[in-house]
XYZ file of C-alpha atoms in Angstrom:
216
model
C -0.214 -0.285 -0.141
C 1.333 3.738 -0.572
C 0.609 6.194 2.019
C 1.827 9.920 1.529
C 4.025 9.009 -1.134
C 5.613 6.418 1.041
C 5.167 2.544 -0.092
C 4.906 -0.470 2.412
C 3.430 -4.469 2.823
C 1.334 -3.698 5.567
C -0.824 -7.137 5.908
C -4.226 -7.669 5.092
C -6.939 -10.437 4.207
C -9.203 -9.911 1.016
C -12.999 -10.723 2.036
C -14.555 -12.107 -1.615
C -18.008 -11.707 -0.498
C -17.891 -7.718 0.436
C -14.813 -6.879 -1.879
C -12.539 -5.344 0.874
C -9.485 -5.363 2.003
C -8.745 -5.516 5.733
C -5.598 -4.147 7.396
C -3.826 -3.081 10.564
C -1.741 0.003 10.731
C -1.067 2.962 13.402
C -1.177 5.834 10.977
C -4.093 7.564 10.019
C -4.230 8.559 5.794
C -5.057 7.670 3.045
C -4.179 4.461 1.306
C -3.779 3.514 -2.443
C -3.598 -0.506 -3.089
C -0.264 -2.043 -5.290
C -0.893 -5.296 -7.382
C 2.672 -6.753 -8.054
C 3.204 -10.006 -10.536
C 6.219 -11.941 -10.541
C 7.770 -15.066 -12.039
C 9.879 -17.168 -10.138
C 12.526 -19.490 -12.009
C 14.243 -21.641 -9.092
C 10.682 -23.350 -7.653
C 8.881 -25.451 -10.442
C 10.198 -28.569 -8.969
C 8.664 -27.909 -5.485
C 4.615 -29.284 -4.345
C 1.727 -26.727 -5.798
C 1.051 -26.415 -2.754
C 4.600 -25.023 -1.720
C 4.746 -23.060 -5.550
C 1.180 -20.904 -4.378
C 2.623 -20.078 -1.219
C 6.014 -19.020 -2.181
C 4.451 -17.046 -4.651
C 1.879 -15.454 -2.761
C 4.707 -14.397 -0.063
C 7.223 -12.650 -2.750
C 4.493 -11.083 -4.795
C 3.078 -9.611 -1.135
C 6.259 -8.578 -0.235
C 7.327 -10.599 2.766
C 9.849 -12.776 1.055
C 12.606 -11.069 -0.881
C 14.076 -12.551 -4.509
C 17.925 -12.445 -4.544
C 19.542 -10.159 -7.393
C 18.436 -13.054 -10.427
C 15.223 -13.389 -9.568
C 15.544 -16.750 -7.895
C 13.841 -17.785 -4.031
C 16.358 -19.953 -3.062
C 14.047 -22.281 -1.293
C 16.424 -24.766 0.688
C 18.402 -21.836 2.080
C 18.413 -21.078 5.462
C 15.753 -18.284 7.494
C 17.425 -16.052 10.195
C 15.158 -15.222 13.223
C 15.292 -11.306 11.776
C 14.069 -12.549 8.176
C 11.537 -14.442 9.452
C 10.337 -11.671 12.259
C 10.438 -9.714 9.589
C 8.060 -11.507 7.415
C 5.975 -12.733 10.238
C 5.190 -8.780 10.912
C 4.974 -7.892 7.968
C 1.711 -10.367 7.519
C -0.051 -10.668 11.184
C 1.123 -7.335 13.068
C 1.128 -3.682 12.562
C 4.473 -2.588 12.348
C 4.946 0.358 15.137
C 8.432 2.839 14.635
C 7.687 3.664 17.846
C 8.252 0.328 19.825
C 11.557 -0.733 21.584
C 12.885 -3.507 22.231
C 14.702 -5.087 25.399
C 17.116 -7.181 23.243
C 20.517 -5.499 23.565
C 21.887 -7.472 20.750
C 19.422 -5.489 18.899
C 20.626 -2.054 18.526
C 18.343 0.809 17.008
C 20.645 1.137 14.441
C 20.069 -2.019 12.779
C 16.928 -2.264 10.077
C 15.639 -4.734 11.559
C 14.577 -3.121 14.980
C 10.705 -2.278 14.439
C 9.961 -5.322 13.052
C 11.366 -7.210 16.140
C 10.053 -4.917 18.817
C 6.926 -4.211 17.215
C 7.195 -8.605 17.496
C 7.638 -8.360 21.140
C 5.167 -5.894 21.741
C 2.768 -8.580 20.406
C 4.078 -10.838 22.856
C 5.317 -13.734 20.347
C 8.752 -13.524 20.259
C 11.646 -15.119 23.111
C 14.779 -14.986 23.432
C 17.772 -17.249 24.041
C 18.441 -18.064 27.792
C 21.061 -15.627 27.724
C 18.439 -12.384 27.186
C 20.183 -12.180 23.598
C 17.722 -12.364 20.433
C 20.904 -13.747 17.738
C 18.863 -12.726 15.493
C 21.441 -13.266 12.608
C 21.643 -17.099 13.490
C 18.798 -19.376 10.967
C 15.626 -19.651 12.800
C 15.104 -23.479 14.268
C 12.208 -25.625 13.195
C 10.802 -25.366 16.787
C 11.372 -22.109 17.281
C 9.316 -20.806 13.712
C 6.402 -23.258 14.737
C 6.198 -21.807 18.219
C 5.850 -18.820 17.062
C 2.930 -19.471 15.251
C 1.632 -21.164 17.651
C 1.603 -18.223 19.884
C 0.912 -16.074 17.194
C -2.583 -18.210 16.417
C -3.455 -17.778 20.565
C -2.499 -14.449 20.998
C -3.493 -12.440 17.533
C -7.196 -14.410 16.951
C -7.576 -16.169 20.584
C -7.327 -20.303 19.546
C -6.754 -22.025 22.799
C -3.973 -25.059 22.860
C -4.663 -27.943 23.441
C -5.779 -29.814 26.843
C -3.130 -32.214 26.313
C -0.778 -31.479 23.770
C 1.220 -34.958 23.821
C -1.489 -36.188 21.503
C -0.554 -34.375 18.501
C 3.550 -34.413 18.722
C 3.092 -38.090 17.496
C 6.635 -37.569 15.814
C 9.458 -40.267 15.682
C 11.727 -37.696 16.793
C 9.120 -36.332 19.377
C 12.096 -37.115 22.405
C 13.545 -34.050 20.797
C 11.082 -31.616 21.155
C 11.553 -29.287 24.136
C 8.524 -29.417 26.493
C 8.302 -25.194 26.936
C 7.037 -25.930 23.409
C 4.742 -28.309 23.561
C 1.138 -25.675 23.859
C 2.312 -23.668 21.446
C 4.001 -26.491 18.417
C 0.459 -28.567 19.367
C -1.900 -26.191 18.416
C 0.561 -25.808 15.454
C -0.488 -29.882 14.370
C -3.571 -29.564 15.438
C -4.530 -26.648 13.056
C -3.113 -27.963 10.100
C 0.056 -25.563 9.909
C 2.231 -28.432 9.703
C 1.307 -32.611 10.096
C 2.044 -34.925 12.850
C 3.795 -38.556 12.201
C 7.249 -39.122 10.173
C 10.174 -36.810 11.880
C 9.945 -33.139 13.383
C 13.732 -32.176 13.206
C 12.788 -29.803 16.078
C 16.264 -28.358 16.590
C 17.388 -28.077 12.944
C 17.080 -25.270 10.795
C 14.415 -24.395 8.427
C 14.832 -23.555 4.745
C 12.808 -20.700 3.420
C 10.170 -23.096 1.455
C 9.315 -24.961 4.233
C 8.455 -21.292 5.944
C 6.140 -19.687 3.502
C 4.235 -22.901 3.376
C 4.199 -22.962 6.859
C 3.436 -19.009 7.197
C 1.065 -18.765 4.236
C -0.948 -22.082 6.078
C -1.337 -20.019 9.068
C -2.014 -16.622 7.325
């Protein structure tokens, strides 16, 4: 959307019945909707659902292509990049918000995204109190944030018995702190149950786009 000459992506949702688009912003003004069409050459081998998710995420500006127009679906996604995408999709970016993470300084281009995510109580740091935004985001961390988004943004209730939904061959590797949020993502179909979850492995860009698309 464009407002007063400034262009940015505000996470919105289209209502087909009323033919309107709703989005959140802390700033008043008149907004103009922009339409973006793209062609991505390196995703043809992926599932139809993942291709659709990637096309959607890129066309809305939630994910970026490299200088050659490729998405690089098998490449990792760091915590800063994931936070930026999540906030753009689901939360109003608050340029006045402040973060408590000492390793995210105000000159950091991701500062307002981290601060907005923390303000909405969906982001946690590591045990050392730092955010470690340059680290690739682990599957369990991303899924936990998605679960918090469902709970905090959409008022979904977490399962009373999380273990019912955590039927994975490597379920012993799932940290207990994530049980509630993770089981919520399974129950709501963001990820499939069974097989291997690989909770403590980094998630790649293709998987992240698909899960965020399902969350959307």
